PDB file of N, CA, C and O in Angstrom:
ATOM      1  N   ILE A 848       0.736  -0.774   0.372  1.00  0.00           N
ATOM      2  CA  ILE A 848       0.204   0.136   0.309  1.00  0.00           C
ATOM      3  C   ILE A 848       0.622   1.293  -0.089  1.00  0.00           C
ATOM      4  O   ILE A 848       1.329   1.311   0.973  1.00  0.00           O
ATOM      5  N   GLN A 849       0.703   1.924  -0.758  1.00  0.00           N
ATOM      6  CA  GLN A 849       1.267   3.515  -0.974  1.00  0.00           C
ATOM      7  C   GLN A 849       0.728   4.431  -0.376  1.00  0.00           C
ATOM      8  O   GLN A 849      -0.543   4.870  -0.754  1.00  0.00           O
ATOM      9  N   GLN A 850       1.021   5.450   0.319  1.00  0.00           N
ATOM     10  CA  GLN A 850       0.622   6.237   1.086  1.00  0.00           C
ATOM     11  C   GLN A 850       1.203   7.641   0.968  1.00  0.00           C
ATOM     12  O   GLN A 850       2.643   7.990   0.875  1.00  0.00           O
ATOM     13  N   VAL A 851       1.083   8.720   1.126  1.00  0.00           N
ATOM     14  CA  VAL A 851       1.010  10.151   0.152  1.00  0.00           C
ATOM     15  C   VAL A 851       0.918  10.986   1.104  1.00  0.00           C
ATOM     16  O   VAL A 851      -0.741  10.619   1.318  1.00  0.00           O
ATOM     17  N   PHE A 852       1.287  11.821   2.025  1.00  0.00           N
ATOM     18  CA  PHE A 852       0.575  12.628   3.099  1.00  0.00           C
ATOM     19  C   PHE A 852       1.212  14.508   2.332  1.00  0.00           C
ATOM     20  O   PHE A 852       2.078  14.646   1.946  1.00  0.00           O
ATOM     21  N   TYR A 853       0.540  14.964   3.174  1.00  0.00           N
ATOM     22  CA  TYR A 853       0.771  16.216   3.114  1.00  0.00           C
ATOM     23  C   TYR A 853       1.418  17.419   3.546  1.00  0.00           C
ATOM     24  O   TYR A 853       2.172  18.270   3.016  1.00  0.00           O
ATOM     25  N   ASP A 854       2.337  16.510   4.687  1.00  0.00           N
ATOM     26  CA  ASP A 854       3.101  17.122   5.613  1.00  0.00           C
ATOM     27  C   ASP A 854       3.999  16.555   5.921  1.00  0.00           C
ATOM     28  O   ASP A 854       4.063  14.867   5.878  1.00  0.00           O
ATOM     29  N   LYS A 855       5.242  16.744   6.253  1.00  0.00           N
ATOM     30  CA  LYS A 855       6.332  15.904   6.485  1.00  0.00           C
ATOM     31  C   LYS A 855       6.526  15.098   7.993  1.00  0.00           C
ATOM     32  O   LYS A 855       6.915  14.188   8.044  1.00  0.00           O
ATOM     33  N   GLU A 856       5.777  15.191   8.632  1.00  0.00           N
ATOM     34  CA  GLU A 856       6.037  14.405  10.233  1.00  0.00           C
ATOM     35  C   GLU A 856       4.416  13.113   9.409  1.00  0.00           C
ATOM     36  O   GLU A 856       4.411  12.446  11.269  1.00  0.00           O
ATOM     37  N   ARG A 857       3.702  13.162   8.324  1.00  0.00           N
ATOM     38  CA  ARG A 857       2.846  12.375   8.310  1.00  0.00           C
ATOM     39  C   ARG A 857       2.072  12.155   8.740  1.00  0.00           C
ATOM     40  O   ARG A 857       1.238  11.023   9.580  1.00  0.00           O
ATOM     41  N   THR A 858       1.062  13.358   8.871  1.00  0.00           N
ATOM     42  CA  THR A 858      -0.143  13.278   9.527  1.00  0.00           C
ATOM     43  C   THR A 858      -1.468  13.707   9.311  1.00  0.00           C
ATOM     44  O   THR A 858      -2.938  13.456   9.843  1.00  0.00           O
ATOM     45  N   LYS A 859      -1.389  13.817   7.807  1.00  0.00           N
ATOM     46  CA  LYS A 859      -2.236  14.353   7.269  1.00  0.00           C
ATOM     47  C   LYS A 859      -2.224  13.780   5.578  1.00  0.00           C
ATOM     48  O   LYS A 859      -1.465  14.122   4.566  1.00  0.00           O
ATOM     49  N   LYS A 860      -2.911  12.666   5.370  1.00  0.00           N
ATOM     50  CA  LYS A 860      -2.653  12.146   4.157  1.00  0.00           C
ATOM     51  C   LYS A 860      -3.346  12.648   2.999  1.00  0.00           C
ATOM     52  O   LYS A 860      -4.325  13.330   3.140  1.00  0.00           O
ATOM     53  N   ASN A 861      -2.692  12.494   2.448  1.00  0.00           N
ATOM     54  CA  ASN A 861      -3.383  12.791   1.075  1.00  0.00           C
ATOM     55  C   ASN A 861      -3.738  12.015  -0.214  1.00  0.00           C
ATOM     56  O   ASN A 861      -4.907  12.051  -0.236  1.00  0.00           O
ATOM     57  N   SER A 862      -2.879  10.808  -0.098  1.00  0.00           N
ATOM     58  CA  SER A 862      -3.904   9.328  -1.183  1.00  0.00           C
ATOM     59  C   SER A 862      -3.161   8.151  -0.433  1.00  0.00           C
ATOM     60  O   SER A 862      -2.122   8.205   0.327  1.00  0.00           O
ATOM     61  N   GLU A 863      -4.128   7.094  -0.880  1.00  0.00           N
ATOM     62  CA  GLU A 863      -3.384   5.666   0.106  1.00  0.00           C
ATOM     63  C   GLU A 863      -4.017   4.960  -1.000  1.00  0.00           C
ATOM     64  O   GLU A 863      -5.494   4.874  -1.739  1.00  0.00           O
ATOM     65  N   GLY A 864      -3.656   3.554  -1.346  1.00  0.00           N
ATOM     66  CA  GLY A 864      -3.764   3.267  -2.464  1.00  0.00           C
ATOM     67  C   GLY A 864      -2.628   1.733  -3.200  1.00  0.00           C
ATOM     68  O   GLY A 864      -1.623   1.739  -2.335  1.00  0.00           O
ATOM     69  N   PRO A 865      -2.935   1.021  -2.935  1.00  0.00           N
ATOM     70  CA  PRO A 865      -2.000  -0.286  -3.803  1.00  0.00           C
ATOM     71  C   PRO A 865      -1.156   0.050  -5.089  1.00  0.00           C
ATOM     72  O   PRO A 865      -1.604   0.336  -6.241  1.00  0.00           O
ATOM     73  N   THR A 866      -0.453  -0.647  -5.278  1.00  0.00           N
ATOM     74  CA  THR A 866       0.234  -0.841  -6.232  1.00  0.00           C
ATOM     75  C   THR A 866       1.112  -1.695  -6.934  1.00  0.00           C
ATOM     76  O   THR A 866       0.922  -2.852  -5.965  1.00  0.00           O
ATOM     77  N   LEU A 867       1.569  -1.867  -8.156  1.00  0.00           N
ATOM     78  CA  LEU A 867       2.058  -2.913  -8.688  1.00  0.00           C
ATOM     79  C   LEU A 867       2.925  -2.578  -9.730  1.00  0.00           C
ATOM     80  O   LEU A 867       3.076  -2.031 -10.163  1.00  0.00           O
ATOM     81  N   ASP A 868       4.700  -3.287  -9.201  1.00  0.00           N
ATOM     82  CA  ASP A 868       5.588  -2.742  -9.547  1.00  0.00           C
ATOM     83  C   ASP A 868       5.632  -1.190  -9.822  1.00  0.00           C
ATOM     84  O   ASP A 868       5.766  -0.635 -11.476  1.00  0.00           O
ATOM     85  N   GLY A 869       4.833  -0.570  -9.684  1.00  0.00           N
ATOM     86  CA  GLY A 869       5.345   0.954  -9.061  1.00  0.00           C
ATOM     87  C   GLY A 869       3.883   1.799  -9.727  1.00  0.00           C
ATOM     88  O   GLY A 869       4.074   3.147  -9.976  1.00  0.00           O
ATOM     89  N   LEU A 870       3.217   1.122 -10.425  1.00  0.00           N
ATOM     90  CA  LEU A 870       2.028   1.470 -10.931  1.00  0.00           C
ATOM     91  C   LEU A 870       0.524   1.347  -9.938  1.00  0.00           C
ATOM     92  O   LEU A 870       0.360   0.288  -9.578  1.00  0.00           O
ATOM     93  N   LYS A 871       0.111   2.378  -9.863  1.00  0.00           N
ATOM     94  CA  LYS A 871      -1.535   2.355  -9.239  1.00  0.00           C
ATOM     95  C   LYS A 871      -2.060   0.981  -9.545  1.00  0.00           C
ATOM     96  O   LYS A 871      -2.067   1.218 -11.180  1.00  0.00           O
ATOM     97  N   ASP A 872      -2.463  -0.077  -8.881  1.00  0.00           N
ATOM     98  CA  ASP A 872      -3.967  -0.594  -8.935  1.00  0.00           C
ATOM     99  C   ASP A 872      -4.596  -1.059  -8.290  1.00  0.00           C
ATOM    100  O   ASP A 872      -3.542  -2.355  -6.975  1.00  0.00           O
ATOM    101  N   GLY A 873      -5.888  -0.652  -8.272  1.00  0.00           N
ATOM    102  CA  GLY A 873      -6.104  -1.452  -7.163  1.00  0.00           C
ATOM    103  C   GLY A 873      -7.090   0.019  -6.433  1.00  0.00           C
ATOM    104  O   GLY A 873      -7.380   1.186  -7.105  1.00  0.00           O
ATOM    105  N   ALA A 874      -7.835   0.235  -5.673  1.00  0.00           N
ATOM    106  CA  ALA A 874      -8.970   0.745  -5.267  1.00  0.00           C
ATOM    107  C   ALA A 874      -7.847   1.964  -4.199  1.00  0.00           C
ATOM    108  O   ALA A 874      -7.551   1.648  -4.099  1.00  0.00           O
ATOM    109  N   TRP A 875      -8.141   3.449  -4.890  1.00  0.00           N
ATOM    110  CA  TRP A 875      -7.636   4.109  -3.725  1.00  0.00           C
ATOM    111  C   TRP A 875      -8.559   5.653  -3.544  1.00  0.00           C
ATOM    112  O   TRP A 875      -9.392   5.704  -3.903  1.00  0.00           O
ATOM    113  N   THR A 876      -7.793   5.856  -2.473  1.00  0.00           N
ATOM    114  CA  THR A 876      -8.940   7.100  -1.448  1.00  0.00           C
ATOM    115  C   THR A 876      -7.622   8.620  -1.674  1.00  0.00           C
ATOM    116  O   THR A 876      -6.757   7.797  -1.324  1.00  0.00           O
ATOM    117  N   TYR A 877      -8.616   9.058  -1.500  1.00  0.00           N
ATOM    118  CA  TYR A 877      -7.867  10.881  -1.649  1.00  0.00           C
ATOM    119  C   TYR A 877      -8.817  11.098  -0.701  1.00  0.00           C
ATOM    120  O   TYR A 877      -9.697  11.987  -0.499  1.00  0.00           O
ATOM    121  N   TRP A 878      -8.131  12.313  -0.068  1.00  0.00           N
ATOM    122  CA  TRP A 878      -8.373  13.202   1.251  1.00  0.00           C
ATOM    123  C   TRP A 878      -7.940  14.578   0.904  1.00  0.00           C
ATOM    124  O   TRP A 878      -6.902  14.907  -0.017  1.00  0.00           O
ATOM    125  N   TRP A 879      -8.730  16.049   1.373  1.00  0.00           N
ATOM    126  CA  TRP A 879      -8.895  16.775   1.363  1.00  0.00           C
ATOM    127  C   TRP A 879      -7.822  17.176   2.723  1.00  0.00           C
ATOM    128  O   TRP A 879      -7.631  17.025   3.704  1.00  0.00           O
ATOM    129  N   PRO A 880      -6.741  18.476   2.587  1.00  0.00           N
ATOM    130  CA  PRO A 880      -6.060  18.648   3.844  1.00  0.00           C
ATOM    131  C   PRO A 880      -6.919  19.019   4.919  1.00  0.00           C
ATOM    132  O   PRO A 880      -6.626  18.477   5.773  1.00  0.00           O
ATOM    133  N   ASN A 881      -8.065  19.283   4.806  1.00  0.00           N
ATOM    134  CA  ASN A 881      -8.991  18.919   6.264  1.00  0.00           C
ATOM    135  C   ASN A 881      -9.627  17.550   6.613  1.00  0.00           C
ATOM    136  O   ASN A 881      -9.946  17.605   7.497  1.00  0.00           O
ATOM    137  N   GLY A 882      -8.607  16.736   6.002  1.00  0.00           N
ATOM    138  CA  GLY A 882      -9.159  15.699   6.464  1.00  0.00           C
ATOM    139  C   GLY A 882     -10.852  14.641   5.797  1.00  0.00           C
ATOM    140  O   GLY A 882     -10.642  12.993   5.846  1.00  0.00           O
ATOM    141  N   THR A 883     -11.334  15.693   5.456  1.00  0.00           N
ATOM    142  CA  THR A 883     -12.192  14.966   4.098  1.00  0.00           C
ATOM    143  C   THR A 883     -11.792  13.903   2.948  1.00  0.00           C
ATOM    144  O   THR A 883     -11.282  14.546   2.230  1.00  0.00           O
ATOM    145  N   VAL A 884     -12.964  13.214   2.978  1.00  0.00           N
ATOM    146  CA  VAL A 884     -12.504  12.003   1.719  1.00  0.00           C
ATOM    147  C   VAL A 884     -12.913  13.556   0.399  1.00  0.00           C
ATOM    148  O   VAL A 884     -13.995  13.904   0.218  1.00  0.00           O
ATOM    149  N   LYS A 885     -11.915  13.275  -0.688  1.00  0.00           N
ATOM    150  CA  LYS A 885     -11.639  13.685  -1.665  1.00  0.00           C
ATOM    151  C   LYS A 885     -11.984  12.750  -2.788  1.00  0.00           C
ATOM    152  O   LYS A 885     -13.438  13.540  -3.634  1.00  0.00           O
ATOM    153  N   ALA A 886     -11.947  11.800  -3.119  1.00  0.00           N
ATOM    154  CA  ALA A 886     -12.204  10.531  -3.879  1.00  0.00           C
ATOM    155  C   ALA A 886     -11.871   9.712  -3.850  1.00  0.00           C
ATOM    156  O   ALA A 886     -11.269   9.370  -2.905  1.00  0.00           O
ATOM    157  N   THR A 887     -12.706   8.963  -4.243  1.00  0.00           N
ATOM    158  CA  THR A 887     -12.573   7.400  -3.940  1.00  0.00           C
ATOM    159  C   THR A 887     -12.292   6.756  -5.280  1.00  0.00           C
ATOM    160  O   THR A 887     -13.249   7.086  -7.085  1.00  0.00           O
ATOM    161  N   GLY A 888     -11.627   5.544  -5.959  1.00  0.00           N
ATOM    162  CA  GLY A 888     -11.547   4.890  -7.577  1.00  0.00           C
ATOM    163  C   GLY A 888     -10.958   3.742  -7.712  1.00  0.00           C
ATOM    164  O   GLY A 888      -9.553   4.141  -7.432  1.00  0.00           O
ATOM    165  N   GLY A 889     -10.968   3.950  -8.335  1.00  0.00           N
ATOM    166  CA  GLY A 889      -9.633   2.224  -8.988  1.00  0.00           C
ATOM    167  C   GLY A 889      -8.875   3.249 -10.014  1.00  0.00           C
ATOM    168  O   GLY A 889      -9.304   3.846 -11.131  1.00  0.00           O
ATOM    169  N   TYR A 890      -7.745   1.549 -10.110  1.00  0.00           N
ATOM    170  CA  TYR A 890      -7.267   1.941 -11.325  1.00  0.00           C
ATOM    171  C   TYR A 890      -6.744   0.310 -11.522  1.00  0.00           C
ATOM    172  O   TYR A 890      -6.697   0.006 -10.603  1.00  0.00           O
ATOM    173  N   ARG A 891      -5.824   0.600 -12.921  1.00  0.00           N
ATOM    174  CA  ARG A 891      -5.311  -0.987 -13.305  1.00  0.00           C
ATOM    175  C   ARG A 891      -4.718  -0.207 -14.120  1.00  0.00           C
ATOM    176  O   ARG A 891      -4.573   0.671 -15.616  1.00  0.00           O
ATOM    177  N   PHE A 892      -3.390  -0.712 -13.340  1.00  0.00           N
ATOM    178  CA  PHE A 892      -1.619  -0.171 -14.020  1.00  0.00           C
ATOM    179  C   PHE A 892      -1.781   1.438 -14.508  1.00  0.00           C
ATOM    180  O   PHE A 892      -0.796   2.050 -15.359  1.00  0.00           O
ATOM    181  N   ASP A 893      -1.488   2.079 -13.060  1.00  0.00           N
ATOM    182  CA  ASP A 893      -1.877   3.735 -13.230  1.00  0.00           C
ATOM    183  C   ASP A 893      -3.197   4.463 -14.020  1.00  0.00           C
ATOM    184  O   ASP A 893      -2.941   5.344 -14.116  1.00  0.00           O
ATOM    185  N   VAL A 894      -3.677   3.302 -14.790  1.00  0.00           N
ATOM    186  CA  VAL A 894      -5.492   4.417 -15.792  1.00  0.00           C
ATOM    187  C   VAL A 894      -6.311   4.233 -14.819  1.00  0.00           C
ATOM    188  O   VAL A 894      -6.638   2.431 -14.134  1.00  0.00           O
ATOM    189  N   GLN A 895      -7.143   5.254 -14.634  1.00  0.00           N
ATOM    190  CA  GLN A 895      -8.106   5.135 -14.173  1.00  0.00           C
ATOM    191  C   GLN A 895      -9.259   3.820 -14.340  1.00  0.00           C
ATOM    192  O   GLN A 895      -9.464   4.027 -16.081  1.00  0.00           O
ATOM    193  N   GLN A 896      -9.707   3.308 -13.336  1.00  0.00           N
ATOM    194  CA  GLN A 896     -10.550   2.292 -14.118  1.00  0.00           C
ATOM    195  C   GLN A 896     -11.924   1.837 -13.107  1.00  0.00           C
ATOM    196  O   GLN A 896     -12.202   2.151 -12.241  1.00  0.00           O
ATOM    197  N   GLY A 897     -13.253   1.512 -14.119  1.00  0.00           N
ATOM    198  CA  GLY A 897     -14.249   1.345 -12.685  1.00  0.00           C
ATOM    199  C   GLY A 897     -14.990   2.907 -12.203  1.00  0.00           C
ATOM    200  O   GLY A 897     -14.950   3.948 -12.895  1.00  0.00           O
ATOM    201  N   GLU A 898     -15.279   2.548 -11.227  1.00  0.00           N
ATOM    202  CA  GLU A 898     -16.219   2.619 -10.113  1.00  0.00           C
ATOM    203  C   GLU A 898     -15.452   4.746  -9.875  1.00  0.00           C
ATOM    204  O   GLU A 898     -14.706   3.776  -9.163  1.00  0.00           O
ATOM    205  N   TRP A 899     -15.879   6.076 -10.317  1.00  0.00           N
ATOM    206  CA  TRP A 899     -14.901   6.832  -9.190  1.00  0.00           C
ATOM    207  C   TRP A 899     -15.726   8.359  -8.631  1.00  0.00           C
ATOM    208  O   TRP A 899     -17.179   8.095  -9.650  1.00  0.00           O
ATOM    209  N   LYS A 900     -15.870   8.357  -7.766  1.00  0.00           N
ATOM    210  CA  LYS A 900     -16.801   9.583  -6.941  1.00  0.00           C
ATOM    211  C   LYS A 900     -15.803  10.212  -6.530  1.00  0.00           C
ATOM    212  O   LYS A 900     -13.802  10.393  -6.341  1.00  0.00           O
ATOM    213  N   GLU A 901     -16.206  11.894  -6.712  1.00  0.00           N
ATOM    214  CA  GLU A 901     -15.698  12.675  -5.902  1.00  0.00           C
ATOM    215  C   GLU A 901     -16.213  14.093  -5.026  1.00  0.00           C
ATOM    216  O   GLU A 901     -17.101  14.276  -5.787  1.00  0.00           O
ATOM    217  N   TRP A 902     -15.876  14.626  -4.180  1.00  0.00           N
ATOM    218  CA  TRP A 902     -16.610  15.141  -3.087  1.00  0.00           C
ATOM    219  C   TRP A 902     -16.011  16.846  -2.742  1.00  0.00           C
ATOM    220  O   TRP A 902     -14.894  16.823  -3.190  1.00  0.00           O
ATOM    221  N   TYR A 903     -16.175  17.584  -2.820  1.00  0.00           N
ATOM    222  CA  TYR A 903     -15.987  18.789  -2.748  1.00  0.00           C
ATOM    223  C   TYR A 903     -15.220  18.620  -0.805  1.00  0.00           C
ATOM    224  O   TYR A 903     -15.844  18.196  -0.074  1.00  0.00           O
ATOM    225  N   GLU A 904     -14.328  20.091  -0.582  1.00  0.00           N
ATOM    226  CA  GLU A 904     -13.980  20.187   0.425  1.00  0.00           C
ATOM    227  C   GLU A 904     -14.660  19.841   1.246  1.00  0.00           C
ATOM    228  O   GLU A 904     -14.161  19.163   2.869  1.00  0.00           O
ATOM    229  N   ASN A 905     -16.012  20.731   1.616  1.00  0.00           N
ATOM    230  CA  ASN A 905     -16.919  20.226   2.563  1.00  0.00           C
ATOM    231  C   ASN A 905     -17.581  18.951   2.663  1.00  0.00           C
ATOM    232  O   ASN A 905     -18.247  18.821   3.168  1.00  0.00           O
ATOM    233  N   GLY A 906     -17.466  17.970   1.841  1.00  0.00           N
ATOM    234  CA  GLY A 906     -17.906  17.142   2.044  1.00  0.00           C
ATOM    235  C   GLY A 906     -19.197  16.688   0.427  1.00  0.00           C
ATOM    236  O   GLY A 906     -19.555  15.308   1.115  1.00  0.00           O
ATOM    237  N   ASN A 907     -19.840  18.031   0.335  1.00  0.00           N
ATOM    238  CA  ASN A 907     -20.516  17.385  -0.335  1.00  0.00           C
ATOM    239  C   ASN A 907     -20.374  17.023  -1.790  1.00  0.00           C
ATOM    240  O   ASN A 907     -19.135  16.912  -2.348  1.00  0.00           O
ATOM    241  N   PRO A 908     -21.007  16.008  -2.546  1.00  0.00           N
ATOM    242  CA  PRO A 908     -21.157  15.139  -3.394  1.00  0.00           C
ATOM    243  C   PRO A 908     -20.703  16.332  -5.304  1.00  0.00           C
ATOM    244  O   PRO A 908     -21.391  17.659  -4.576  1.00  0.00           O
ATOM    245  N   LYS A 909     -19.483  15.481  -5.572  1.00  0.00           N
ATOM    246  CA  LYS A 909     -19.186  17.108  -6.753  1.00  0.00           C
ATOM    247  C   LYS A 909     -19.523  15.314  -7.837  1.00  0.00           C
ATOM    248  O   LYS A 909     -20.028  16.038  -8.557  1.00  0.00           O
ATOM    249  N   TYR A 910     -19.076  14.859  -7.932  1.00  0.00           N
ATOM    250  CA  TYR A 910     -19.172  13.603  -9.693  1.00  0.00           C
ATOM    251  C   TYR A 910     -19.169  12.028  -9.005  1.00  0.00           C
ATOM    252  O   TYR A 910     -18.638  11.679  -8.392  1.00  0.00           O
ATOM    253  N   ALA A 911     -20.226  11.574  -9.716  1.00  0.00           N
ATOM    254  CA  ALA A 911     -19.565   9.767  -9.430  1.00  0.00           C
ATOM    255  C   ALA A 911     -19.888   9.793 -10.998  1.00  0.00           C
ATOM    256  O   ALA A 911     -20.980   9.797 -12.339  1.00  0.00           O
ATOM    257  N   GLY A 912     -18.687   8.676 -11.619  1.00  0.00           N
ATOM    258  CA  GLY A 912     -19.084   7.677 -12.453  1.00  0.00           C
ATOM    259  C   GLY A 912     -18.122   6.843 -13.094  1.00  0.00           C
ATOM    260  O   GLY A 912     -17.445   6.633 -12.159  1.00  0.00           O
ATOM    261  N   THR A 913     -18.006   6.474 -13.969  1.00  0.00           N
ATOM    262  CA  THR A 913     -17.171   5.488 -14.627  1.00  0.00           C
ATOM    263  C   THR A 913     -16.603   4.942 -15.356  1.00  0.00           C
ATOM    264  O   THR A 913     -15.870   6.239 -17.019  1.00  0.00           O
ATOM    265  N   PHE A 914     -15.133   5.273 -15.303  1.00  0.00           N
ATOM    266  CA  PHE A 914     -14.058   4.560 -16.337  1.00  0.00           C
ATOM    267  C   PHE A 914     -13.746   3.617 -17.044  1.00  0.00           C
ATOM    268  O   PHE A 914     -13.969   2.551 -16.517  1.00  0.00           O
ATOM    269  N   GLU A 915     -13.318   3.714 -17.904  1.00  0.00           N
ATOM    270  CA  GLU A 915     -13.282   2.745 -19.106  1.00  0.00           C
ATOM    271  C   GLU A 915     -11.588   3.096 -19.461  1.00  0.00           C
ATOM    272  O   GLU A 915     -11.971   3.312 -20.749  1.00  0.00           O
ATOM    273  N   THR A 916     -10.787   1.533 -18.688  1.00  0.00           N
ATOM    274  CA  THR A 916      -8.862   2.389 -19.478  1.00  0.00           C
ATOM    275  C   THR A 916      -8.706   3.776 -19.324  1.00  0.00           C
ATOM    276  O   THR A 916      -8.335   4.177 -20.655  1.00  0.00           O
ATOM    277  N   GLY A 917      -9.418   4.500 -18.762  1.00  0.00           N
ATOM    278  CA  GLY A 917      -8.745   6.226 -18.673  1.00  0.00           C
ATOM    279  C   GLY A 917      -9.907   6.977 -19.064  1.00  0.00           C
ATOM    280  O   GLY A 917      -9.938   7.678 -19.104  1.00  0.00           O
ATOM    281  N   SER A 918     -10.870   5.884 -19.827  1.00  0.00           N
ATOM    282  CA  SER A 918     -11.756   7.255 -20.572  1.00  0.00           C
ATOM    283  C   SER A 918     -13.151   7.184 -19.682  1.00  0.00           C
ATOM    284  O   SER A 918     -13.870   6.090 -19.409  1.00  0.00           O
ATOM    285  N   ARG A 919     -13.835   8.201 -20.114  1.00  0.00           N
ATOM    286  CA  ARG A 919     -14.918   8.518 -19.062  1.00  0.00           C
ATOM    287  C   ARG A 919     -16.125   7.299 -20.002  1.00  0.00           C
ATOM    288  O   ARG A 919     -16.742   7.763 -21.093  1.00  0.00           O
ATOM    289  N   VAL A 920     -16.626   7.108 -19.614  1.00  0.00           N
ATOM    290  CA  VAL A 920     -18.346   6.293 -19.756  1.00  0.00           C
ATOM    291  C   VAL A 920     -19.315   5.943 -18.910  1.00  0.00           C
ATOM    292  O   VAL A 920     -19.167   5.815 -18.295  1.00  0.00           O
ATOM    293  N   GLY A 921     -20.517   5.944 -20.258  1.00  0.00           N
ATOM    294  CA  GLY A 921     -21.584   6.101 -19.576  1.00  0.00           C
ATOM    295  C   GLY A 921     -22.233   6.869 -18.785  1.00  0.00           C
ATOM    296  O   GLY A 921     -21.699   8.153 -18.899  1.00  0.00           O
ATOM    297  N   GLU A 922     -23.578   6.666 -18.211  1.00  0.00           N
ATOM    298  CA  GLU A 922     -23.638   8.519 -17.227  1.00  0.00           C
ATOM    299  C   GLU A 922     -23.327   9.035 -15.939  1.00  0.00           C
ATOM    300  O   GLU A 922     -22.731   7.788 -15.441  1.00  0.00           O
ATOM    301  N   TRP A 923     -22.662   9.785 -16.365  1.00  0.00           N
ATOM    302  CA  TRP A 923     -21.913  10.549 -15.024  1.00  0.00           C
ATOM    303  C   TRP A 923     -23.005  11.504 -14.382  1.00  0.00           C
ATOM    304  O   TRP A 923     -23.859  12.320 -14.762  1.00  0.00           O
ATOM    305  N   SER A 924     -22.770  11.490 -12.954  1.00  0.00           N
ATOM    306  CA  SER A 924     -23.778  12.310 -12.280  1.00  0.00           C
ATOM    307  C   SER A 924     -23.239  13.449 -11.514  1.00  0.00           C
ATOM    308  O   SER A 924     -21.731  13.661 -11.383  1.00  0.00           O
ATOM    309  N   TYR A 925     -23.616  14.491 -11.644  1.00  0.00           N
ATOM    310  CA  TYR A 925     -22.777  16.386 -11.616  1.00  0.00           C
ATOM    311  C   TYR A 925     -23.380  16.910 -10.446  1.00  0.00           C
ATOM    312  O   TYR A 925     -24.806  17.063 -10.628  1.00  0.00           O
ATOM    313  N   TRP A 926     -23.902  17.488  -9.359  1.00  0.00           N
ATOM    314  CA  TRP A 926     -24.043  17.708  -7.973  1.00  0.00           C
ATOM    315  C   TRP A 926     -23.688  19.613  -7.836  1.00  0.00           C
ATOM    316  O   TRP A 926     -22.323  19.833  -8.752  1.00  0.00           O
TER     317      TRP A 926
END
């Protein structure tokens, strides 16, 4: 599991998820500096894949949709 932090003390997490041979591969989560979730979604060999959701810093939903090999497909919802 790879973890990236906003601060050198490693107390404010920026992102976290699995890697395979140095590439993002699997479910990742991103956070705003205030600690609320910014986005969740998957990667396959460092390319966005599957369902993605993103939120504004205040926690309200921003969008939700699906990526297929890095491209947006199907219906997307925006708020």
